Short mmCIF file of C-alpha atoms in Angstrom, two decimals:
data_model
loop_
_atom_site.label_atom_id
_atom_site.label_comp_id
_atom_site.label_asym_id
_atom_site.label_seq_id
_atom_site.Cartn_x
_atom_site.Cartn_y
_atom_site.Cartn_z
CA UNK A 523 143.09 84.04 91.73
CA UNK A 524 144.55 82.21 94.33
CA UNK A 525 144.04 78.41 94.57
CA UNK A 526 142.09 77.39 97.76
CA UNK A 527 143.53 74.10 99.24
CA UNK A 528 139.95 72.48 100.01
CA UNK A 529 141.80 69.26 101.14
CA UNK A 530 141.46 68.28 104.62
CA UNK A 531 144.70 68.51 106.38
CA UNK A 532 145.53 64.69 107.66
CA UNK A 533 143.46 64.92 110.64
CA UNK A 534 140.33 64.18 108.89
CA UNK A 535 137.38 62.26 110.62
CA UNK A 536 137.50 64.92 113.67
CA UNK A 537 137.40 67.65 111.08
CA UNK A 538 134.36 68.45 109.81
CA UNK A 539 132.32 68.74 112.87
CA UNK A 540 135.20 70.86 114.34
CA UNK A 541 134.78 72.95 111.29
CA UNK A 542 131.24 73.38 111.63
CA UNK A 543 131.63 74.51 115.06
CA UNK A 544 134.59 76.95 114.05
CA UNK A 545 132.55 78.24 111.12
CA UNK A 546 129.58 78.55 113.57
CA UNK A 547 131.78 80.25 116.09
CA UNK A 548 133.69 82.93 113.46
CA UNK A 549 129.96 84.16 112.21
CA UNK A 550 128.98 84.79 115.84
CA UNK A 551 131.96 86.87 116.63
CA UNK A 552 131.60 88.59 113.14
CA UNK A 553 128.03 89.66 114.39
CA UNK A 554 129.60 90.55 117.90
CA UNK A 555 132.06 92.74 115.88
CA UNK A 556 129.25 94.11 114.18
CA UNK A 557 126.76 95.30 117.15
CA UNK A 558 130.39 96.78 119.07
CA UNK A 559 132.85 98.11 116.32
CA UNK A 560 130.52 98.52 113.12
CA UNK A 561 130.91 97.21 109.83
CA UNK A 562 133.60 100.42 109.20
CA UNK A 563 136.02 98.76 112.60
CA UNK A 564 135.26 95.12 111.62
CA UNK A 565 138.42 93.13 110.36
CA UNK A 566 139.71 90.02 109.38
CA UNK A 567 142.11 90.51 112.17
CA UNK A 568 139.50 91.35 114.83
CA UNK A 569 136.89 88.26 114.06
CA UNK A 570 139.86 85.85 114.38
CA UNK A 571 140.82 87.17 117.67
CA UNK A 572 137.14 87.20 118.73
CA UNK A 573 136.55 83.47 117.39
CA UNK A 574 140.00 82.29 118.63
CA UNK A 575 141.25 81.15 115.63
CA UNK A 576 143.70 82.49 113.18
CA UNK A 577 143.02 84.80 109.85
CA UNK A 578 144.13 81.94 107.49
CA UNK A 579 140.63 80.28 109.11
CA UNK A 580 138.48 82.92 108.19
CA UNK A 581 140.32 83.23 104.24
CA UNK A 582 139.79 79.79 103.50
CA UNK A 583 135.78 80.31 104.05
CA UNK A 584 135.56 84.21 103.20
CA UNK A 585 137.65 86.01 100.45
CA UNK A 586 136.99 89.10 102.01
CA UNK A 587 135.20 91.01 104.50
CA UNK A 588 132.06 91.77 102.01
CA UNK A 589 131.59 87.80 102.01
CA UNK A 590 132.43 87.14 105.60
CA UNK A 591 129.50 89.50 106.75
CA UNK A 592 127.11 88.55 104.23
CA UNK A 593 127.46 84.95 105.27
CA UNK A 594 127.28 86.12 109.16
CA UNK A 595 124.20 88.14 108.24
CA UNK A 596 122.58 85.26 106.47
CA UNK A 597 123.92 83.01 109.23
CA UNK A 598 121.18 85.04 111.93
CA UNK A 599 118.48 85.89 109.27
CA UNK A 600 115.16 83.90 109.34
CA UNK A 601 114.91 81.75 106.31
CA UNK A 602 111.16 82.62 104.50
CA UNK A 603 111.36 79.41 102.30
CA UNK A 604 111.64 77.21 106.09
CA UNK A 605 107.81 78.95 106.92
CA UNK A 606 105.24 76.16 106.25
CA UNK A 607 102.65 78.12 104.89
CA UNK A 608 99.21 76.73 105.32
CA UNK A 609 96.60 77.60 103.04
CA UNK A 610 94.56 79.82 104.90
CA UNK A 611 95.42 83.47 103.50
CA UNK A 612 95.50 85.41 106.94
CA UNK A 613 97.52 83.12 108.83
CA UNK A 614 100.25 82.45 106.19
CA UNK A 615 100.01 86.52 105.12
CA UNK A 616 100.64 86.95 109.28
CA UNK A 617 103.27 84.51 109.26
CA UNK A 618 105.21 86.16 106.52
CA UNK A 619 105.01 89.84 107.99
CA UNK A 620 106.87 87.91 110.85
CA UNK A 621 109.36 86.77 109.20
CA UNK A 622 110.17 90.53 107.83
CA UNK A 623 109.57 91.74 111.30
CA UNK A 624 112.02 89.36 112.56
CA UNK A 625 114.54 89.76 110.02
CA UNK A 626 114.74 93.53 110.76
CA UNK A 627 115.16 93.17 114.32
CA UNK A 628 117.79 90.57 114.40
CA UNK A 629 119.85 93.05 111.86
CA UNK A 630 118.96 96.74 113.54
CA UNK A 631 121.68 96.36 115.92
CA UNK A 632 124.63 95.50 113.56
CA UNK A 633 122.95 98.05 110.84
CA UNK A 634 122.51 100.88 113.27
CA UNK A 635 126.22 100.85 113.94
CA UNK A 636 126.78 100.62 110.46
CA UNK A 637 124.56 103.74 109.74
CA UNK A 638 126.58 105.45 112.57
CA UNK A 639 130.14 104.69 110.56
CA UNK A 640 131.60 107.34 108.60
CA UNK A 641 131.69 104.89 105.59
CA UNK A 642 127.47 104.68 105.90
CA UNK A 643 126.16 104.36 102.60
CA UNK A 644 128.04 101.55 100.74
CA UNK A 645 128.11 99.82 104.53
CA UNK A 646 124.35 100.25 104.98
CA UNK A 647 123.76 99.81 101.49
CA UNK A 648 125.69 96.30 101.53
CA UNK A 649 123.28 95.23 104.88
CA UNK A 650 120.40 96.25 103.08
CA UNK A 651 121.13 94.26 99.95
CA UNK A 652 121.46 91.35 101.93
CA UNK A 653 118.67 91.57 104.32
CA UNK A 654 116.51 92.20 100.93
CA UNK A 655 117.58 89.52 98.55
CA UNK A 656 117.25 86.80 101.85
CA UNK A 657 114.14 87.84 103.41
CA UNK A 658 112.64 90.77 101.82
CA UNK A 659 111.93 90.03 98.81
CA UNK A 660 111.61 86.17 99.06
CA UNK A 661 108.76 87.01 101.84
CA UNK A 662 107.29 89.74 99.40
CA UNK A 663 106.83 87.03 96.54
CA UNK A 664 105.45 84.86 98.84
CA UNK A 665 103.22 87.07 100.32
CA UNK A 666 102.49 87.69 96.40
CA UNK A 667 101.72 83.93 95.84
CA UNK A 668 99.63 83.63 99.22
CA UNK A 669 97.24 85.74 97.64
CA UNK A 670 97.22 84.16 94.06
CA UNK A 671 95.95 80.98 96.07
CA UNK A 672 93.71 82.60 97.41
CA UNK A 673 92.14 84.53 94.13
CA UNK A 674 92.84 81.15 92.05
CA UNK A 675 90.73 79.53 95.56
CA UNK A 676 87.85 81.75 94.66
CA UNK A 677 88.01 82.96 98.11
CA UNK A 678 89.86 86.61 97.51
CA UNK A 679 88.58 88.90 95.15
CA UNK A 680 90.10 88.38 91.18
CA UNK A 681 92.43 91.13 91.41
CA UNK A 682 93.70 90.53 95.09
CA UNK A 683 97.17 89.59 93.67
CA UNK A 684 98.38 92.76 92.70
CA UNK A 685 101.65 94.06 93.14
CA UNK A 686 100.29 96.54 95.13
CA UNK A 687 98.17 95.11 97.12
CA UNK A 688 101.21 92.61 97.97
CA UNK A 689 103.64 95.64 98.63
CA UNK A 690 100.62 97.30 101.45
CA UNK A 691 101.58 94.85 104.36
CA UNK A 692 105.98 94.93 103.94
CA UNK A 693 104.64 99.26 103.52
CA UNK A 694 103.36 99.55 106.81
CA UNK A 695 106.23 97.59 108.22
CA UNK A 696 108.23 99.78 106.77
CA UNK A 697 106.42 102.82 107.67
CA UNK A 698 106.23 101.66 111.40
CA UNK A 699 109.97 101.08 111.67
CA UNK A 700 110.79 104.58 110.03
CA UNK A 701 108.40 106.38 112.43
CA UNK A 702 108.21 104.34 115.35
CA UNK A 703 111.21 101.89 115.73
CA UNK A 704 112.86 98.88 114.52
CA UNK A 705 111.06 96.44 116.90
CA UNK A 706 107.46 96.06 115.44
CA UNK A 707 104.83 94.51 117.96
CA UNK A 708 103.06 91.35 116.62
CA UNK A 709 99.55 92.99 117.53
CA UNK A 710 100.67 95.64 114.43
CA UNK A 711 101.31 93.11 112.32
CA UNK A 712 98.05 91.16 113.34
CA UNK A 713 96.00 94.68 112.86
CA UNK A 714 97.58 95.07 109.30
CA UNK A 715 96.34 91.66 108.51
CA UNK A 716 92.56 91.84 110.01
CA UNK A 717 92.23 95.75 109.57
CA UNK A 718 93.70 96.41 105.82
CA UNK A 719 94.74 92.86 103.81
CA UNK A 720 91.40 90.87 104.68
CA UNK A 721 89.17 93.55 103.83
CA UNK A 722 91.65 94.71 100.57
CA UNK A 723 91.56 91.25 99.35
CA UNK A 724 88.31 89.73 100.41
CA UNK A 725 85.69 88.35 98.01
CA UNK A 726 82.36 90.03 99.13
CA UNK A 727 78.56 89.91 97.54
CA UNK A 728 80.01 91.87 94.62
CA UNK A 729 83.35 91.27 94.51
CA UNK B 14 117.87 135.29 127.67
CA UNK B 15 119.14 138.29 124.83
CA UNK B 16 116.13 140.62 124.46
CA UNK B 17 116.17 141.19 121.56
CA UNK B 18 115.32 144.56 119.67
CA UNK B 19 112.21 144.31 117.60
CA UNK B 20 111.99 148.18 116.69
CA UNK B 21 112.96 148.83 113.57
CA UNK B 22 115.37 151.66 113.09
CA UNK B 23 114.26 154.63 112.10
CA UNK B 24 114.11 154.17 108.00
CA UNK B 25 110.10 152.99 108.60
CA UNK B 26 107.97 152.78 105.53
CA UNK B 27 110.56 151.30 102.96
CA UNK B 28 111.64 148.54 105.39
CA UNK B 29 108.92 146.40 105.86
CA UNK B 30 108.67 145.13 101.92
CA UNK B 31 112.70 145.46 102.24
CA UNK B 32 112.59 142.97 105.21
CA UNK B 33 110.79 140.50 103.40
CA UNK B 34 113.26 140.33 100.54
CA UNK B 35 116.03 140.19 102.54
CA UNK B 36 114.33 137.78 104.42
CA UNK B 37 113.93 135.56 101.84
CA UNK B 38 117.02 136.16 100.40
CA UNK B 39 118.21 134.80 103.61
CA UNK B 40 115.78 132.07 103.44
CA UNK B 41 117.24 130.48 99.84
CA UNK B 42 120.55 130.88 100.85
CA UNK B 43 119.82 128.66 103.60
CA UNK B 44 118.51 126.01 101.35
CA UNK B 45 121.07 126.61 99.18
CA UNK B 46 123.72 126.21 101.63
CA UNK B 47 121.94 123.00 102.86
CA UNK B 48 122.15 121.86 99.46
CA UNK B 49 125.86 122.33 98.91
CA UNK B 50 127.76 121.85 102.51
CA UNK B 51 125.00 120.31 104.26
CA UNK B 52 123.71 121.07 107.90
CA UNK B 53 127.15 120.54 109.52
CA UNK B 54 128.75 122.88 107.17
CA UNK B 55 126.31 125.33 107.62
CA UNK B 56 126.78 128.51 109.41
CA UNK B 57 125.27 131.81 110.27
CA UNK B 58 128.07 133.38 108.74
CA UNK B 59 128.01 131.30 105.30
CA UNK B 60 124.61 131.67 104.95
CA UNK B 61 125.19 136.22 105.47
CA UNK B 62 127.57 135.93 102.68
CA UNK B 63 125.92 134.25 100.58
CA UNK B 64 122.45 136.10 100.97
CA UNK B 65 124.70 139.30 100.63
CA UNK B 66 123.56 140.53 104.27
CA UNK B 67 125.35 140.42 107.92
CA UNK B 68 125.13 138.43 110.59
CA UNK B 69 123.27 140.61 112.81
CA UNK B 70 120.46 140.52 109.68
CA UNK B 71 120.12 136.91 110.63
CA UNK B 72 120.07 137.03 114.23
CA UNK B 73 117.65 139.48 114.58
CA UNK B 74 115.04 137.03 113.07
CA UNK B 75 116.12 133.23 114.23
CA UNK B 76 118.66 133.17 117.21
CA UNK B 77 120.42 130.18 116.12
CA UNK B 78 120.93 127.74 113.32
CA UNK B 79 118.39 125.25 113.84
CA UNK B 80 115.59 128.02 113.74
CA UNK B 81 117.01 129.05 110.60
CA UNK B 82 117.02 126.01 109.34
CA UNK B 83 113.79 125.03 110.12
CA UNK B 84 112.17 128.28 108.74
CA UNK B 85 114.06 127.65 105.79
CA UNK B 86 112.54 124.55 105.41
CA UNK B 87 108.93 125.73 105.75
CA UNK B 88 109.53 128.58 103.28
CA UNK B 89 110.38 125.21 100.44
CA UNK B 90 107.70 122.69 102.23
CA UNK B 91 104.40 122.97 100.64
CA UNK B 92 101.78 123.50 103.24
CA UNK B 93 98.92 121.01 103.66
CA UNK B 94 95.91 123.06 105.58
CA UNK B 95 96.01 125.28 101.77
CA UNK B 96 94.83 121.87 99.73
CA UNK B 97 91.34 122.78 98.35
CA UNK B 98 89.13 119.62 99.60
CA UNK B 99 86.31 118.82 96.88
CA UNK B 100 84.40 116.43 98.74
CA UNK B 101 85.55 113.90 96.20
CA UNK B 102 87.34 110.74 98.65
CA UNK B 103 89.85 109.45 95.65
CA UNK B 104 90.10 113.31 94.44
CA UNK B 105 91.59 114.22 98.15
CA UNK B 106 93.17 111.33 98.95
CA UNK B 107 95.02 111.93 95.90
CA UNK B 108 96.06 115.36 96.62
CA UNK B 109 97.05 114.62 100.35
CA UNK B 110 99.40 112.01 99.05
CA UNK B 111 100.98 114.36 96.21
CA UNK B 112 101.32 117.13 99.09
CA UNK B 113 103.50 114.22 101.19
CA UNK B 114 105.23 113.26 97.86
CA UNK B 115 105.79 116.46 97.58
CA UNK B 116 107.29 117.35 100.40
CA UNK B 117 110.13 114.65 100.25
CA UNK B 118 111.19 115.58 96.86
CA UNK B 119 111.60 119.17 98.23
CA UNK B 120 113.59 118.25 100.82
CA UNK B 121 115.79 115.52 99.48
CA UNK B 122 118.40 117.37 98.72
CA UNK B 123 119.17 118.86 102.05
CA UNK B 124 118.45 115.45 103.68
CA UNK B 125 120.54 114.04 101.54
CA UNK B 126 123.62 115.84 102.38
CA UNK B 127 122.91 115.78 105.90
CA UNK B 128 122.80 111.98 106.06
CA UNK B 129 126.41 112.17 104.67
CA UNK B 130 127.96 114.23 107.12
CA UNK B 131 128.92 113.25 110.61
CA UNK B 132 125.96 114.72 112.54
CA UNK B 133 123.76 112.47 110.47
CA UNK B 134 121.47 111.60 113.42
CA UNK B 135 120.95 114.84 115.41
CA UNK B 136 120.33 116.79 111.79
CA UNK B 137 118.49 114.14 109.95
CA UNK B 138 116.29 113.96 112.63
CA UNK B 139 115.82 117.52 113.17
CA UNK B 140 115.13 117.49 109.84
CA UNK B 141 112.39 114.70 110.14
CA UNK B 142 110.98 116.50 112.82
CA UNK B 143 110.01 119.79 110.82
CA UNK B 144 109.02 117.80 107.37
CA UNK B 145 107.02 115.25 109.67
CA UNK B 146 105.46 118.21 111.65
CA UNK B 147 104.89 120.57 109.01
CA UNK B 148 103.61 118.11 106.34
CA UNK B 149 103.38 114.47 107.26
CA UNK B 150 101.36 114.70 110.10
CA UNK B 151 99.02 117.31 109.20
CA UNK B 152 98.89 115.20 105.72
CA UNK B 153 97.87 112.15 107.57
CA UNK B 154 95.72 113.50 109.85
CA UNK B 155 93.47 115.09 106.89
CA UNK B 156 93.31 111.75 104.95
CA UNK B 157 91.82 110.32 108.19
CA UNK B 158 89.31 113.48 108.24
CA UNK B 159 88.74 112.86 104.54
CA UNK B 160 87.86 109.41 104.81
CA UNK B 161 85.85 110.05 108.04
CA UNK B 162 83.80 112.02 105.69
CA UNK B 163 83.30 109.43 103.36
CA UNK B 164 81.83 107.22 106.16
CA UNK B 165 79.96 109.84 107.65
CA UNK B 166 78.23 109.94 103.68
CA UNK B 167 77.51 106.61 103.82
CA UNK B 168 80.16 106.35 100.31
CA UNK B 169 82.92 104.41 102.61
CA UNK B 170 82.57 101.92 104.77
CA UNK B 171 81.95 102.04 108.13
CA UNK B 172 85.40 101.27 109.45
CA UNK B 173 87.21 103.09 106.78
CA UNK B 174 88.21 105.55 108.84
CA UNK B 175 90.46 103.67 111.02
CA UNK B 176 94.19 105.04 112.10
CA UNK B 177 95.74 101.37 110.13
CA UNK B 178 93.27 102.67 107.10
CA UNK B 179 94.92 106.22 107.19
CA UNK B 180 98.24 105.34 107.27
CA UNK B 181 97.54 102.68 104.09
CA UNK B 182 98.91 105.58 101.43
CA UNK B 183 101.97 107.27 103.68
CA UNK B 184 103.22 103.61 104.09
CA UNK B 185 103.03 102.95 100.49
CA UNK B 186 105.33 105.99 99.82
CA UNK B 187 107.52 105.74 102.37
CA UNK B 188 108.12 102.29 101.14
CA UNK B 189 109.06 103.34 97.88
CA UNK B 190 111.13 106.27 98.77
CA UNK B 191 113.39 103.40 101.13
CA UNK B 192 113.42 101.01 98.02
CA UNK B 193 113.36 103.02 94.91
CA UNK B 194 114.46 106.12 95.56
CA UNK B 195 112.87 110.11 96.52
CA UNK B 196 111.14 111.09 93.44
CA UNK B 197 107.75 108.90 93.58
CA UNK B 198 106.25 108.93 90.40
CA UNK B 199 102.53 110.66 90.12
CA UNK B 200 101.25 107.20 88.05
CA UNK B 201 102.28 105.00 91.58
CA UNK B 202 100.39 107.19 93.54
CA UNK B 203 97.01 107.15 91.49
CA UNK B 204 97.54 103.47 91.93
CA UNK B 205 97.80 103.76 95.65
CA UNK B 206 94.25 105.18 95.60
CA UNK B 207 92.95 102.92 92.34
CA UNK B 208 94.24 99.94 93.29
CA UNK B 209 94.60 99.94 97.19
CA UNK B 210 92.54 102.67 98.80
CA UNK B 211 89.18 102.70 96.81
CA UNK B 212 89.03 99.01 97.13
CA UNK B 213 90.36 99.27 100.88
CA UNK B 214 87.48 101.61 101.65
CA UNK B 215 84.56 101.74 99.77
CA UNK B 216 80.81 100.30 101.03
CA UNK B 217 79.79 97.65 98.76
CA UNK B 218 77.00 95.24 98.79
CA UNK B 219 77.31 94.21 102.10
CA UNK B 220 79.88 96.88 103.10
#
């Protein structure tokens, strides 16, 4: 309920790039803060001594901590609506799988302390709501839309666009990461597309 | 390096049957206690007095708590290599999957208290090791033997039998136990075969 003062203070033409760069430089030393202290250790306090700046920096941005990590997530995350998608099914259907490959390993480091932290579930729960409404589940309707294009195209079979058929390839990320580890090789991700999607979705003699 | 004494004492003929009760007396108070305080909490003692018994009842069968636990486990894990096979691809495919669905719902509970506590990692994962040895793998390997089978009829096609292929249905549930939750209902796993597998795998036209 507080009023934020979003006036610049006098010193105004210097200001916005400097606050850019400060902004910039408080989300990297959130991130820091996550991958050494964990989301549980990670304060207003300790990001502002990290950054160099003071805590009346970070609550003129952030309200709290929830916001200030969900920004500095964000802030590292790839962005699926930046991929230019192409038209040809496989290579845009490869490109997304990146993008959620990507977007898990740029996170495991910050989420595996969190998952360490005594306060795990809300903590963990918070990264994963984050990484899933900015990557997840943008990349999964795309992935979802890739192969409408390709069904309305003529060149996937009719019922290609499935919702389960789009859930099989962010599956067997899923599954690898679980089993195997959070860093996914891009051969995996090139098998999933040539071994299961193209033959799943693939208009054939009788399809 | 205890040798331990395997004789039983001299009441013979009514101990055997009596040894398997109390054995699995011992057994469900394990679960239970897995249930309730979770692996950290759990101790050879708590699990005695709850199964009514001593300690030395317990340590003459499992000489610490992890074996316990682990037997414990297999008594509540259903056990793959006793799924009757028909012959039928979608029929088995179907059955491997509920034996892995399964098998998670089982064990949820436990898991789920011992991803609270503070030994999260060292239990959880011993925990993950006995499910995924017990019933994941042997799960998955079958569904490649099943499908192998298929080929080898000439009913699949001739790559369906490919380690990406097999691992199309345990990534599907794995996926939904991460983003919906542990019990996976029976209707999404008929789709997994419907929708994704039969279409995945089956020798059409030009298959």
């Amino acid at each position: 309920m507080t009023v934020v003062n979003r006036q610049a203070p006098a010193r105004s033409s210097g200001t916005r790039r400097r606050g850019k760069v400060l902004e910039q430089a408080i989300l990297d030393a959130t991130i820091e803060q996550l991958r050494t202290v964990g989301y549980v250790g990670l304060s207003m306090e300790g990001v502002a001594a990290v950054a160099g700046t003071g805590k009346a920096a970070l609550y003129r941005r952030w309200s709290n901590r929830e916001e200030l990590v969900g920004a500095a997530l964000s802030s590292v995350l790839p962005d699926p609506t930046a991929i230019p998608l192409s038209g040809d099914t496989s290579a845009d259907l490869l490109a997304l799988l990146r993008c959620m490959r990507d977007a898990i390993a740029v996170t495991h480091g910050t989420v595996f302390q969190v998952v360490r932290s005594e306060a795990a579930e809300a903590a963990g729960g918070m990264m994963h709501v984050v990484v899933g409404q900015r990557v997840m589940d943008p990349c999964h309707e795309l992935i979802r839309d890739v192969l409408r294009a390709g069904v309305e195209a003529g060149r996937l079979r009719p019922d290609a666009d499935s919702r389960m058929i789009a859930t099989v390839g962010p599956a067997m990320i899923v599954h690898y990461v679980v089993h195997t580890g959070p860093t996914v090789p891009d051969d995996y991700l090139v098998s999933i597309v040539d071994e299961v999607l193209r033959p799943l979705t693939s208009a054939r003699a009788n399809g």
